[in-house]
Coordinates of C-alpha atoms in Angstrom, one line a residue:
Chain A
M1 CA 173.1 -81.6 66.5
A2 CA 172.3 -79.8 69.7
A3 CA 170.0 -77.4 71.5
V4 CA 171.4 -74.3 73.2
E5 CA 170.1 -72.4 76.1
F6 CA 171.2 -69.2 77.9
R7 CA 169.7 -69.0 81.4
N8 CA 170.0 -65.6 83.1
V9 CA 173.5 -65.1 81.6
S10 CA 175.4 -61.9 82.4
K11 CA 178.9 -60.9 81.4
R12 CA 180.8 -58.2 83.1
F13 CA 184.3 -57.5 82.0
A14 CA 187.2 -56.7 84.3
D15 CA 186.9 -52.9 83.5
G16 CA 183.3 -53.0 84.8
T17 CA 181.5 -52.9 81.4
E18 CA 178.4 -55.1 81.5
A19 CA 178.3 -56.5 77.9
V20 CA 175.4 -58.9 78.5
R21 CA 172.7 -58.5 81.1
N22 CA 170.4 -61.3 82.2
L23 CA 170.1 -63.1 78.9
N24 CA 167.5 -65.8 78.5
L25 CA 167.5 -67.4 75.0
A26 CA 166.9 -70.9 73.7
I27 CA 168.0 -72.1 70.3
H28 CA 166.3 -75.2 69.2
D29 CA 168.0 -78.1 67.6
G30 CA 168.6 -77.4 63.9
E31 CA 167.4 -73.8 64.1
L32 CA 169.2 -70.7 62.9
V33 CA 168.8 -67.8 65.2
A34 CA 170.0 -64.4 64.0
L35 CA 171.3 -62.2 66.8
V36 CA 171.0 -58.6 65.6
G37 CA 171.7 -55.2 67.2
P38 CA 173.9 -52.2 66.7
S39 CA 177.6 -52.4 67.3
G40 CA 178.5 -52.6 70.9
C41 CA 175.2 -54.2 71.9
G42 CA 176.8 -57.3 73.2
K43 CA 175.9 -59.7 70.4
S44 CA 179.5 -60.8 69.7
T45 CA 180.0 -61.4 73.5
V46 CA 177.0 -63.8 73.4
L47 CA 178.7 -65.7 70.6
R48 CA 182.0 -65.8 72.4
L49 CA 180.3 -67.0 75.6
L50 CA 178.7 -69.8 73.7
A51 CA 182.0 -70.7 72.0
G52 CA 183.7 -70.8 75.4
L53 CA 186.1 -68.0 74.6
E54 CA 184.6 -66.0 77.5
E55 CA 183.2 -67.2 80.8
P56 CA 179.8 -65.8 82.0
S57 CA 179.9 -63.7 85.2
A58 CA 176.5 -65.1 86.1
G59 CA 173.9 -67.6 84.8
E60 CA 174.2 -70.8 82.9
I61 CA 174.9 -71.8 79.4
L62 CA 173.4 -75.2 78.4
L63 CA 174.3 -77.4 75.5
D64 CA 171.9 -80.3 75.0
G65 CA 170.7 -79.7 78.6
K66 CA 174.2 -79.9 80.1
V67 CA 175.8 -76.8 81.8
V68 CA 179.0 -75.9 79.9
N69 CA 180.1 -72.8 81.8
R70 CA 183.3 -74.3 82.9
I71 CA 184.0 -76.4 79.7
G72 CA 186.6 -75.0 77.3
P73 CA 186.0 -74.5 73.6
R74 CA 187.9 -77.7 72.9
Q75 CA 185.3 -79.9 74.5
R76 CA 182.2 -78.1 73.3
N77 CA 182.3 -79.3 69.6
I78 CA 181.3 -75.8 68.4
A79 CA 182.6 -74.3 65.2
M80 CA 182.9 -70.7 64.5
V81 CA 183.4 -68.4 61.5
F82 CA 185.1 -65.2 62.4
Q83 CA 184.4 -61.8 61.0
N84 CA 187.8 -61.6 59.5
Y85 CA 187.9 -65.3 58.8
A86 CA 191.0 -66.0 60.9
L87 CA 192.4 -68.4 58.4
Y88 CA 195.9 -69.7 59.3
P89 CA 198.0 -67.6 56.9
H90 CA 201.0 -70.0 56.8
M91 CA 198.9 -73.1 55.9
T92 CA 197.3 -74.0 52.6
V93 CA 193.6 -74.2 52.3
R94 CA 193.9 -78.0 52.6
D95 CA 195.8 -77.7 55.8
N96 CA 193.4 -75.1 57.1
L97 CA 190.6 -77.5 56.5
A98 CA 192.5 -80.4 58.0
F99 CA 193.6 -78.6 61.2
P100 CA 190.4 -79.1 63.3
L101 CA 190.4 -82.8 62.2
R102 CA 194.0 -83.3 63.1
M103 CA 193.4 -81.7 66.5
R104 CA 190.9 -84.5 67.1
R105 CA 193.4 -87.2 65.9
T106 CA 191.2 -88.1 63.0
P107 CA 192.9 -90.8 60.8
R108 CA 194.6 -89.5 57.7
K109 CA 192.3 -91.3 55.3
I110 CA 189.2 -89.9 56.9
V111 CA 190.8 -86.4 56.9
A112 CA 191.4 -86.7 53.2
R113 CA 187.9 -87.9 52.5
K114 CA 186.2 -85.2 54.6
I115 CA 188.3 -82.5 53.0
A116 CA 187.3 -83.8 49.6
D117 CA 183.6 -83.8 50.7
I118 CA 183.6 -80.3 52.0
A119 CA 185.7 -78.9 49.1
G120 CA 183.0 -80.4 46.8
I121 CA 180.1 -78.8 48.8
L122 CA 181.7 -75.4 49.0
N123 CA 183.4 -75.5 45.6
L124 CA 186.9 -75.2 47.0
R125 CA 188.6 -78.0 44.9
E126 CA 190.8 -75.7 42.8
L127 CA 191.9 -73.7 45.9
L128 CA 193.1 -76.5 48.1
D129 CA 196.8 -75.9 47.5
R130 CA 196.7 -72.1 47.8
R131 CA 197.4 -70.0 50.8
P132 CA 194.9 -67.6 52.3
G133 CA 197.0 -64.6 51.0
Q134 CA 196.2 -65.8 47.5
L135 CA 192.5 -65.9 47.9
S136 CA 189.8 -63.3 47.3
G137 CA 187.4 -62.2 50.1
G138 CA 184.6 -64.5 48.9
Q139 CA 187.0 -67.5 48.6
K140 CA 188.4 -66.9 52.1
Q141 CA 184.9 -66.8 53.4
R142 CA 184.1 -70.2 51.9
V143 CA 187.3 -71.7 53.3
A144 CA 186.4 -70.3 56.7
M145 CA 182.9 -71.9 56.4
G146 CA 184.6 -75.1 55.3
R147 CA 186.9 -75.2 58.2
A148 CA 184.0 -74.8 60.5
L149 CA 181.8 -77.4 58.9
V150 CA 184.4 -80.1 58.2
R151 CA 184.4 -81.6 61.7
N152 CA 180.6 -81.9 61.9
P153 CA 180.1 -79.5 64.8
S154 CA 177.0 -79.7 66.9
V155 CA 176.6 -75.9 66.9
F156 CA 177.7 -73.5 64.3
L157 CA 178.6 -69.9 65.1
L158 CA 178.9 -67.1 62.6
D159 CA 180.2 -63.7 63.6
E160 CA 179.2 -61.1 61.0
P161 CA 180.5 -63.4 58.2
L162 CA 179.5 -61.2 55.3
S163 CA 180.5 -57.8 56.6
N164 CA 183.8 -57.8 54.8
L165 CA 182.3 -58.6 51.4
D166 CA 181.0 -56.2 48.7
A167 CA 177.2 -55.9 48.3
K168 CA 177.0 -58.3 45.3
L169 CA 179.1 -61.0 46.8
R170 CA 177.2 -60.6 50.1
A171 CA 173.9 -61.3 48.4
Q172 CA 175.3 -64.4 46.7
I173 CA 177.0 -65.8 49.8
R174 CA 173.9 -65.1 51.9
A175 CA 172.0 -67.3 49.5
D176 CA 174.7 -69.9 49.7
I177 CA 174.5 -69.9 53.5
S178 CA 170.7 -70.1 53.4
S179 CA 170.7 -73.2 51.1
L180 CA 173.6 -74.8 53.1
Q181 CA 171.6 -74.3 56.3
K182 CA 168.5 -75.8 54.8
R183 CA 170.5 -78.8 53.6
L184 CA 172.6 -79.4 56.7
A185 CA 170.0 -78.1 59.3
R186 CA 172.7 -77.2 61.9
T187 CA 171.9 -75.4 65.2
T188 CA 173.3 -72.0 64.3
L189 CA 173.8 -68.7 66.0
Y190 CA 174.3 -66.0 63.4
V191 CA 175.5 -62.6 64.6
T192 CA 175.0 -59.6 62.4
H193 CA 174.2 -55.9 62.5
D194 CA 172.4 -56.1 59.2
Q195 CA 168.7 -56.6 59.6
V196 CA 168.4 -57.8 55.9
E197 CA 170.7 -60.8 56.7
A198 CA 168.8 -61.4 59.9
M199 CA 165.4 -61.3 58.1
T200 CA 166.5 -63.5 55.2
L201 CA 168.5 -66.1 57.1
G202 CA 167.0 -66.4 60.6
D203 CA 164.4 -68.9 61.5
R204 CA 164.0 -66.6 64.4
I205 CA 165.6 -63.2 65.2
A206 CA 166.9 -62.0 68.6
V207 CA 167.3 -58.3 68.9
M208 CA 169.8 -56.9 71.4
E209 CA 170.5 -53.4 72.6
R210 CA 173.0 -52.4 75.3
G211 CA 173.5 -55.9 76.5
E212 CA 169.8 -56.6 76.8
L213 CA 167.6 -58.8 74.7
H214 CA 164.6 -56.8 73.4
Q215 CA 162.6 -59.4 71.6
V216 CA 162.9 -62.9 70.1
G217 CA 160.6 -64.0 67.3
T218 CA 160.2 -65.0 63.7
P219 CA 161.1 -62.3 61.1
A220 CA 157.3 -61.8 60.5
E221 CA 156.5 -61.5 64.2
L222 CA 159.2 -58.9 64.7
Y223 CA 158.1 -57.0 61.6
R224 CA 154.4 -57.1 62.5
R225 CA 154.5 -56.9 66.3
P226 CA 157.7 -55.1 67.4
R227 CA 157.6 -55.0 71.2
S228 CA 159.5 -51.7 71.4
I229 CA 160.4 -48.6 69.4
F230 CA 164.0 -50.0 69.2
V231 CA 162.9 -53.2 67.5
A232 CA 160.5 -51.3 65.2
R233 CA 163.2 -49.0 64.0
F234 CA 165.8 -51.8 63.7
I235 CA 163.7 -54.2 61.6
G236 CA 162.8 -53.0 58.1
N237 CA 164.7 -50.8 55.8
P238 CA 164.1 -48.0 56.2
G239 CA 162.9 -48.8 59.8
M240 CA 159.6 -47.7 61.2
N241 CA 158.8 -44.0 61.2
I242 CA 158.3 -42.9 64.8
F243 CA 156.8 -39.5 65.7
P244 CA 155.3 -37.8 68.8
A245 CA 151.5 -37.7 68.8
S246 CA 148.6 -37.5 71.2
V247 CA 145.5 -39.7 71.5
L248 CA 142.3 -37.8 72.3
R249 CA 138.6 -38.7 72.7
D250 CA 136.2 -36.7 70.7
K251 CA 132.9 -35.4 71.9
D252 CA 131.2 -38.1 69.8
G253 CA 133.2 -40.7 71.7
T254 CA 135.7 -41.7 68.8
W255 CA 139.3 -41.9 69.6
R256 CA 141.7 -39.9 67.4
L257 CA 145.4 -39.7 66.9
R258 CA 146.6 -36.1 66.4
T259 CA 150.0 -34.8 65.4
G260 CA 150.5 -31.5 63.5
H261 CA 147.8 -31.3 60.8
W262 CA 147.2 -35.0 60.9
D263 CA 144.0 -36.2 62.5
I264 CA 143.4 -39.9 62.2
P265 CA 140.5 -41.8 63.7
L266 CA 141.7 -44.9 65.6
P267 CA 140.0 -48.2 64.7
P268 CA 138.7 -50.2 67.7
E269 CA 141.7 -52.6 67.7
K270 CA 144.1 -49.7 68.1
L271 CA 142.3 -48.2 71.1
P272 CA 144.7 -47.8 74.0
R273 CA 143.8 -50.0 77.0
G274 CA 144.1 -48.1 80.3
G275 CA 146.6 -45.3 80.6
S276 CA 145.8 -41.9 82.1
P277 CA 144.5 -39.2 79.8
E278 CA 147.8 -37.3 80.5
A279 CA 149.9 -40.2 79.3
L280 CA 147.9 -40.5 76.2
Q281 CA 148.6 -36.8 75.4
S282 CA 152.2 -37.6 74.7
I283 CA 152.7 -41.0 73.1
R284 CA 154.8 -42.0 70.2
A285 CA 153.2 -43.3 67.0
G286 CA 154.8 -45.5 64.4
L287 CA 154.1 -46.1 60.7
R288 CA 156.1 -48.4 58.4
P289 CA 157.3 -46.6 55.2
E290 CA 155.3 -49.2 53.2
S291 CA 152.1 -48.2 54.9
F292 CA 151.7 -45.0 52.8
G293 CA 150.0 -45.1 49.5
P294 CA 149.9 -42.5 46.7
T295 CA 146.1 -42.9 46.1
P296 CA 143.1 -43.3 48.3
G297 CA 142.0 -46.8 49.1
D298 CA 139.3 -48.6 51.1
G299 CA 139.2 -47.1 54.6
T300 CA 142.3 -44.9 54.1
V301 CA 142.8 -41.5 55.6
P302 CA 144.4 -38.7 53.6
C303 CA 147.4 -37.1 55.3
A304 CA 149.1 -33.9 54.2
V305 CA 152.9 -34.1 53.8
R306 CA 155.6 -31.6 53.1
A307 CA 158.1 -33.6 50.9
T308 CA 161.8 -32.7 51.3
A309 CA 163.5 -35.3 49.1
T310 CA 162.8 -38.3 46.9
E311 CA 165.1 -41.3 46.1
F312 CA 164.3 -43.3 43.0
L313 CA 165.4 -46.9 43.5
G314 CA 164.2 -48.4 40.2
H315 CA 161.2 -50.6 41.4
E316 CA 160.2 -48.1 44.1
T317 CA 160.7 -44.5 45.3
L318 CA 161.5 -43.4 48.8
V319 CA 159.9 -40.1 49.7
Y320 CA 161.1 -38.2 52.7
F321 CA 158.7 -35.7 54.2
H322 CA 157.6 -33.7 57.3
I323 CA 154.2 -33.6 58.9
P324 CA 152.9 -30.1 58.4
G325 CA 152.5 -28.2 61.6
A326 CA 154.3 -30.9 63.7
Q327 CA 157.4 -30.5 65.7
G328 CA 160.5 -32.6 65.2
S329 CA 163.2 -32.3 62.7
T330 CA 163.7 -35.9 61.5
P331 CA 162.0 -36.5 58.2
L332 CA 159.7 -39.5 57.8
A333 CA 160.0 -42.0 54.9
A334 CA 157.3 -43.4 52.6
R335 CA 158.0 -46.2 50.2
L336 CA 155.9 -45.8 47.1
P337 CA 155.8 -48.1 44.1
G338 CA 157.5 -47.4 40.8
H339 CA 158.8 -44.1 39.7
M340 CA 156.9 -41.5 41.7
T341 CA 157.5 -37.9 42.3
L342 CA 155.2 -35.9 44.5
P343 CA 154.0 -33.0 42.4
E344 CA 154.6 -30.3 44.9
P345 CA 156.2 -29.9 48.3
A346 CA 152.7 -29.9 49.8
A347 CA 151.0 -33.2 48.8
E348 CA 148.9 -35.9 50.2
L349 CA 149.6 -39.5 51.1
H350 CA 147.1 -42.1 52.3
I351 CA 147.3 -44.4 55.2
H352 CA 145.1 -47.1 56.7
P353 CA 144.6 -46.4 60.4
S354 CA 145.1 -50.0 61.2
A355 CA 148.7 -49.7 60.1
L356 CA 149.4 -47.4 63.0
Y357 CA 151.5 -48.5 66.0
L358 CA 151.2 -46.8 69.4
F359 CA 154.1 -46.8 71.8
G360 CA 154.1 -45.5 75.4
G361 CA 156.6 -42.9 76.8
D362 CA 158.9 -45.8 77.8
G363 CA 159.1 -47.0 74.1
I364 CA 157.0 -50.2 74.7
L365 CA 154.2 -51.0 72.3
L366 CA 150.7 -50.2 73.6
R367 CA 148.7 -51.4 70.6
Chain B
M1 CA 208.0 -30.7 44.0
R2 CA 209.6 -33.4 41.9
C3 CA 212.9 -31.6 41.8
G4 CA 212.8 -31.3 45.6
N5 CA 212.1 -35.0 45.9
V6 CA 215.1 -35.9 43.7
F7 CA 217.3 -33.5 45.7
A8 CA 216.1 -35.0 49.0
R9 CA 216.8 -38.5 47.7
V10 CA 220.3 -37.6 46.5
A11 CA 221.1 -36.0 49.8
A12 CA 219.8 -39.0 51.7
Y13 CA 221.9 -41.4 49.6
L14 CA 225.0 -39.2 50.2
I15 CA 224.5 -39.1 53.9
L16 CA 223.8 -42.9 54.1
S17 CA 226.8 -43.7 51.9
G18 CA 229.0 -41.5 54.1
M19 CA 227.8 -43.3 57.2
A20 CA 228.2 -46.7 55.6
L21 CA 231.8 -45.8 54.7
V22 CA 232.5 -44.9 58.4
F23 CA 231.4 -48.3 59.4
L24 CA 232.8 -50.3 56.5
I25 CA 236.4 -48.8 56.4
P26 CA 237.6 -50.5 59.7
V27 CA 236.2 -53.9 58.4
A28 CA 238.0 -53.3 55.0
M29 CA 241.2 -52.5 56.8
M30 CA 240.9 -55.6 58.9
V31 CA 240.5 -57.8 55.8
S32 CA 243.3 -55.9 54.0
G33 CA 245.6 -56.2 57.0
S34 CA 245.0 -59.9 57.2
L35 CA 246.3 -60.3 53.7
K36 CA 249.5 -58.3 54.1
P37 CA 252.9 -59.4 55.3
D38 CA 253.2 -58.6 59.0
H39 CA 255.9 -55.9 58.6
L40 CA 253.5 -53.8 56.4
V41 CA 250.4 -54.1 58.5
L42 CA 251.0 -51.3 61.0
P43 CA 252.9 -48.9 58.7
E44 CA 250.1 -49.0 56.1
A45 CA 247.2 -49.1 58.6
G46 CA 245.0 -45.9 58.4
R47 CA 246.2 -45.1 54.9
L48 CA 243.3 -45.5 52.5
V49 CA 245.5 -45.5 49.4
K50 CA 247.3 -48.6 50.8
L51 CA 244.0 -50.4 51.3
L52 CA 244.6 -52.9 48.5
P53 CA 247.5 -55.2 49.5
T54 CA 250.4 -54.9 47.1
E55 CA 251.8 -58.3 48.0
P56 CA 248.8 -60.4 49.1
T57 CA 249.6 -63.4 51.3
L58 CA 247.8 -66.0 53.3
E59 CA 250.8 -66.3 55.7
N60 CA 248.8 -64.7 58.6
Y61 CA 246.0 -67.3 58.3
R62 CA 248.6 -70.1 58.4
D63 CA 250.1 -68.5 61.5
V64 CA 246.8 -68.4 63.3
F65 CA 246.3 -72.1 63.0
A66 CA 250.0 -72.7 63.9
R67 CA 250.1 -70.5 67.0
V68 CA 246.7 -71.0 68.6
P69 CA 244.1 -73.8 68.6
F70 CA 241.8 -71.8 66.4
A71 CA 239.6 -74.8 65.3
R72 CA 238.9 -75.6 69.0
Y73 CA 237.9 -72.0 69.7
M74 CA 235.7 -72.0 66.7
V75 CA 234.0 -75.2 67.6
N76 CA 233.5 -74.0 71.2
S77 CA 232.1 -70.7 70.1
I78 CA 229.7 -72.3 67.6
F79 CA 228.5 -74.8 70.2
I80 CA 228.1 -72.3 73.0
T81 CA 226.4 -69.6 71.0
G82 CA 224.4 -72.1 68.9
T83 CA 223.0 -73.7 72.1
I84 CA 222.2 -70.3 73.7
V85 CA 220.5 -69.1 70.6
S86 CA 218.4 -72.2 70.0
C87 CA 217.5 -72.8 73.7
G88 CA 216.9 -69.1 74.1
L89 CA 214.5 -68.9 71.2
L90 CA 212.5 -71.7 72.8
V91 CA 212.5 -70.6 76.4
N92 CA 212.1 -66.8 75.8
S93 CA 209.4 -67.2 73.2
L94 CA 207.4 -69.4 75.4
A95 CA 207.8 -67.0 78.3
G96 CA 206.8 -64.1 76.0
Y97 CA 203.8 -66.0 74.9
A98 CA 202.7 -66.8 78.5
L99 CA 203.1 -63.2 79.4
S100 CA 201.2 -61.8 76.4
R101 CA 198.4 -64.4 76.0
L102 CA 197.8 -66.7 79.0
H103 CA 196.0 -65.5 82.0
W104 CA 197.6 -66.5 85.3
R105 CA 198.0 -65.0 88.7
G106 CA 201.0 -62.8 89.1
R107 CA 201.4 -62.2 85.4
K108 CA 201.7 -58.4 85.7
A109 CA 204.3 -58.7 88.5
V110 CA 206.4 -61.0 86.5
L111 CA 206.2 -58.7 83.4
T112 CA 207.3 -55.8 85.6
G113 CA 210.2 -57.9 86.8
V114 CA 211.2 -58.8 83.3
I115 CA 211.2 -55.2 82.2
A116 CA 213.2 -54.2 85.2
L117 CA 215.8 -56.9 84.5
I118 CA 216.4 -55.5 81.0
I119 CA 218.4 -52.6 82.4
L120 CA 220.6 -54.9 84.6
P121 CA 224.0 -55.3 82.9
L122 CA 226.0 -58.6 83.2
E123 CA 228.8 -56.7 84.9
A124 CA 226.5 -55.8 87.8
I125 CA 225.7 -59.5 88.6
A126 CA 229.0 -61.1 87.3
V127 CA 230.5 -61.5 90.8
P128 CA 227.5 -63.0 92.6
L129 CA 226.9 -65.2 89.5
F130 CA 230.5 -66.3 89.7
Y131 CA 230.0 -67.4 93.3
E132 CA 226.8 -69.2 92.4
V133 CA 228.3 -71.2 89.5
T134 CA 231.3 -72.0 91.7
L135 CA 228.9 -73.4 94.2
F136 CA 227.4 -75.6 91.5
G137 CA 230.9 -76.8 90.5
W138 CA 230.3 -75.6 87.0
R139 CA 233.5 -73.6 86.4
N140 CA 235.5 -74.4 83.3
T141 CA 232.7 -76.1 81.6
Y142 CA 230.4 -75.4 78.6
L143 CA 227.5 -75.4 81.0
V144 CA 228.7 -72.3 82.8
Q145 CA 228.9 -70.4 79.6
I146 CA 225.5 -71.5 78.3
V147 CA 222.9 -71.8 81.1
P148 CA 223.1 -68.3 82.6
F149 CA 222.4 -66.8 79.2
I150 CA 219.5 -68.8 77.9
A151 CA 216.7 -66.9 79.7
N152 CA 217.1 -63.3 78.6
A153 CA 214.8 -60.5 79.8
F154 CA 215.2 -58.4 76.6
S155 CA 214.4 -61.4 74.4
V156 CA 211.3 -62.2 76.5
Y157 CA 210.2 -58.6 76.1
L158 CA 210.7 -58.6 72.4
F159 CA 208.6 -61.7 72.0
Y160 CA 206.0 -60.4 74.4
T161 CA 205.5 -57.2 72.4
F162 CA 205.4 -59.0 69.1
F163 CA 202.8 -61.6 70.3
L164 CA 200.6 -58.8 71.6
E165 CA 200.3 -57.5 68.1
L166 CA 199.4 -60.8 66.5
P167 CA 195.7 -61.1 65.7
E168 CA 194.1 -62.9 68.6
E169 CA 191.4 -64.4 66.4
L170 CA 194.0 -66.8 64.9
E171 CA 194.6 -68.3 68.4
E172 CA 190.9 -68.3 69.2
A173 CA 190.1 -70.1 66.0
A174 CA 192.7 -72.7 66.9
R175 CA 191.2 -73.0 70.4
I176 CA 187.8 -73.6 68.9
D177 CA 189.3 -76.1 66.5
G178 CA 190.5 -78.0 69.5
A179 CA 194.2 -77.1 69.9
R180 CA 195.7 -76.7 73.4
P181 CA 197.9 -73.7 74.3
I182 CA 201.2 -75.4 73.6
R183 CA 200.0 -76.7 70.2
I184 CA 198.6 -73.2 69.4
F185 CA 202.0 -71.8 70.1
F186 CA 203.9 -74.2 67.9
S187 CA 201.4 -74.6 65.1
I188 CA 199.9 -71.1 64.8
V189 CA 201.9 -68.5 66.8
A190 CA 205.5 -69.5 66.0
P191 CA 205.1 -69.9 62.2
N192 CA 203.6 -66.4 62.0
S193 CA 206.3 -64.8 64.1
Q194 CA 209.3 -65.4 62.0
P195 CA 210.5 -61.7 62.1
V196 CA 210.7 -61.7 65.9
F197 CA 212.4 -65.1 66.0
A198 CA 215.0 -63.8 63.4
A199 CA 215.5 -60.6 65.3
V200 CA 216.1 -62.4 68.6
A201 CA 218.3 -65.0 67.0
I202 CA 220.5 -62.3 65.4
L203 CA 220.7 -60.2 68.6
T204 CA 221.5 -63.1 70.8
F205 CA 224.1 -64.4 68.4
L206 CA 225.9 -61.1 68.1
T207 CA 226.0 -60.6 71.9
Q208 CA 227.1 -64.1 72.7
W209 CA 229.6 -64.5 69.9
G210 CA 231.6 -61.5 71.2
S211 CA 231.2 -62.4 74.9
F212 CA 234.6 -61.9 76.7
L213 CA 234.3 -61.0 80.3
W214 CA 232.2 -64.0 81.6
P215 CA 234.3 -66.7 79.8
L216 CA 237.4 -65.0 81.1
M217 CA 236.1 -65.2 84.6
V218 CA 234.8 -68.8 84.6
T219 CA 237.1 -70.7 82.3
H220 CA 240.8 -71.4 82.3
S221 CA 241.5 -74.1 79.8
E222 CA 241.6 -73.7 76.1
S223 CA 239.5 -76.7 75.6
V224 CA 236.3 -74.9 76.5
R225 CA 237.2 -71.2 75.8
P226 CA 235.5 -69.3 72.9
L227 CA 237.0 -67.2 70.1
P228 CA 237.2 -63.8 71.9
L229 CA 239.5 -65.3 74.5
G230 CA 241.5 -66.9 71.6
I231 CA 242.1 -63.6 70.0
A232 CA 243.2 -62.2 73.3
L233 CA 245.8 -65.0 73.5
F234 CA 247.9 -63.3 70.8
Y235 CA 248.7 -60.4 73.1
T236 CA 250.4 -62.8 75.5
L237 CA 252.4 -64.6 72.7
P238 CA 255.4 -62.5 71.7
P239 CA 256.2 -61.3 69.1
L240 CA 252.9 -59.3 68.7
Q241 CA 251.9 -59.8 65.1
W242 CA 249.0 -57.6 64.0
G243 CA 248.5 -59.6 60.7
D244 CA 247.7 -62.7 62.7
I245 CA 245.2 -60.8 64.9
F246 CA 243.5 -59.4 61.8
A247 CA 243.4 -62.8 60.1
F248 CA 241.8 -64.3 63.3
G249 CA 239.4 -61.4 63.3
V250 CA 238.3 -62.0 59.7
M251 CA 237.7 -65.7 60.5
M252 CA 235.8 -64.8 63.6
V253 CA 233.5 -62.4 61.8
L254 CA 232.6 -64.8 59.0
P255 CA 230.1 -66.9 61.0
M256 CA 228.4 -63.7 62.1
L257 CA 228.0 -62.6 58.5
M258 CA 226.6 -66.0 57.6
V259 CA 224.0 -65.9 60.4
F260 CA 222.9 -62.4 59.5
L261 CA 222.5 -63.4 55.8
L262 CA 220.6 -66.5 56.8
F263 CA 218.1 -64.6 59.0
Q264 CA 217.9 -61.2 57.4
R265 CA 215.3 -62.3 54.9
W266 CA 212.8 -62.9 57.7
F267 CA 214.3 -60.1 59.7
V268 CA 213.2 -57.5 57.1
Q269 CA 210.3 -59.3 55.6
G270 CA 207.7 -58.9 58.3
V271 CA 204.5 -60.8 58.1
A272 CA 203.8 -60.8 54.3
S273 CA 200.4 -62.3 54.4
T274 CA 198.3 -62.7 57.5
G275 CA 195.3 -64.3 56.0
M276 CA 193.2 -61.6 57.7
K277 CA 191.0 -59.2 55.9
G278 CA 192.7 -55.9 55.0

């Protein structure tokens, strides 16, 4: 067991690319932190820095309070599951599992016992004498997990471990990882570009973009209080709808959000604090797809929409629409319950003004 | 389309068979000549209809053993070539690995040097090398025929390019699992690089088995000389008997064939299963 901390860590490669910029992140003992972001955002580099496969250009990496910048992977007692599993192709599953133990000169009897234990936990008993080439994707994945877990590492790193599996298997192994993590409670850094994996597995989620950490928090915090447009769009599927809007004060003193034909009174808790009137003229507003309703409710405001497409997903329907009279070509998405078709292109959806998010011109959340 | 395919296939086979014949006929003539009585070897050479010996005999083979110390040459050749191949595989593969995967100062300069050395033929350095080994007092030994040929720039380069293509994750996984570079090399890299080891083994063997100039320069006693110098001895032993030379040739080629058959499985196989996705 171990706690991990990144203190002002940066990584610049020889060709000048800065993969990680001033990263500050703490992973508590026994916690699973999911590191998410689009490809090329630097998340895998963070993992490799922690594994000791890369050295930071600046800052400190701490394992249990000790700086490990100059300590090689061998001495860190960290295990890693690679995206393509990286099983040793010329060894049987048994030898693959035994390799990390043999490297630590573990006595034979203990090696055999540990392999039997891990094979039991991950259901690998029948596969022990096979070679990686004879295994399916899901089986390879389990062997890779087994090889990482067998030597009882203090920190467990997973680099997009499900990205090579089909959707059904992915859901199953995701559940397996979740229950394994609950049972073993290992300090884990889980890198993924899939926000569903991050939301379902992470005790906390860290969102990265272009080498910078945008926000760290529990899945609920990130969903409810995204700090920036980037996080708002990244968390949730589909992500938050973002559209240009202006905030104006009426003659009667009420604040309203206007875009196209929409005119929504802002509740007191959404009133922007400070900010020049000019800045409030061009803000960005956000609404989650699930904030729209097909029928009026308590305190809701009707909003005219011009539907362009609907996708029936069984238990819900996704409706894509434009705001009449508003500029911008990207359609917005609404998630409606059941099998729903909007009767005509011109229809009405209902939102609660408190579901609105307001972002400044720099993309940071105002209210 | 199908017809065209069949035609292309037939044409390809015809061309390939023709080329195979060009290369195989001299070998067949050597085998055939080695089984003919000496007075028929030259008159029938070059006549395909006479390829099959009418009066097959093993006389030439008996002659070889009677006239020259063939067994000595064979043992010398096997020892010299075998040592060069096995030591060469170890040294050159380690060098190739260090150049492709380890990070050290001057790596690029050394790699450039290795590539530059590939084009340097033995003939260009034979004389200075001769002075050097004389200085060491190595002349007329096994050592002088082995040591200069263990490290080989072309072999290093072959290993280097092959290792560059190996998935790096395997080695990173081994590093995280606690293996040191030398252990990673022997436990992970080498077992997954059989094709390049086979290719280098075959190429080194072929070059060294036929080596003539260098042994001629640095050795003078039959006790350390290899097969190519043995075959040359016949030209200095009158009467010149072509049947004996062919018989010597056949016996000299046999180990080459065995080595090729032994390694060609890996040579052509490639990495069958890498354990990686895809």
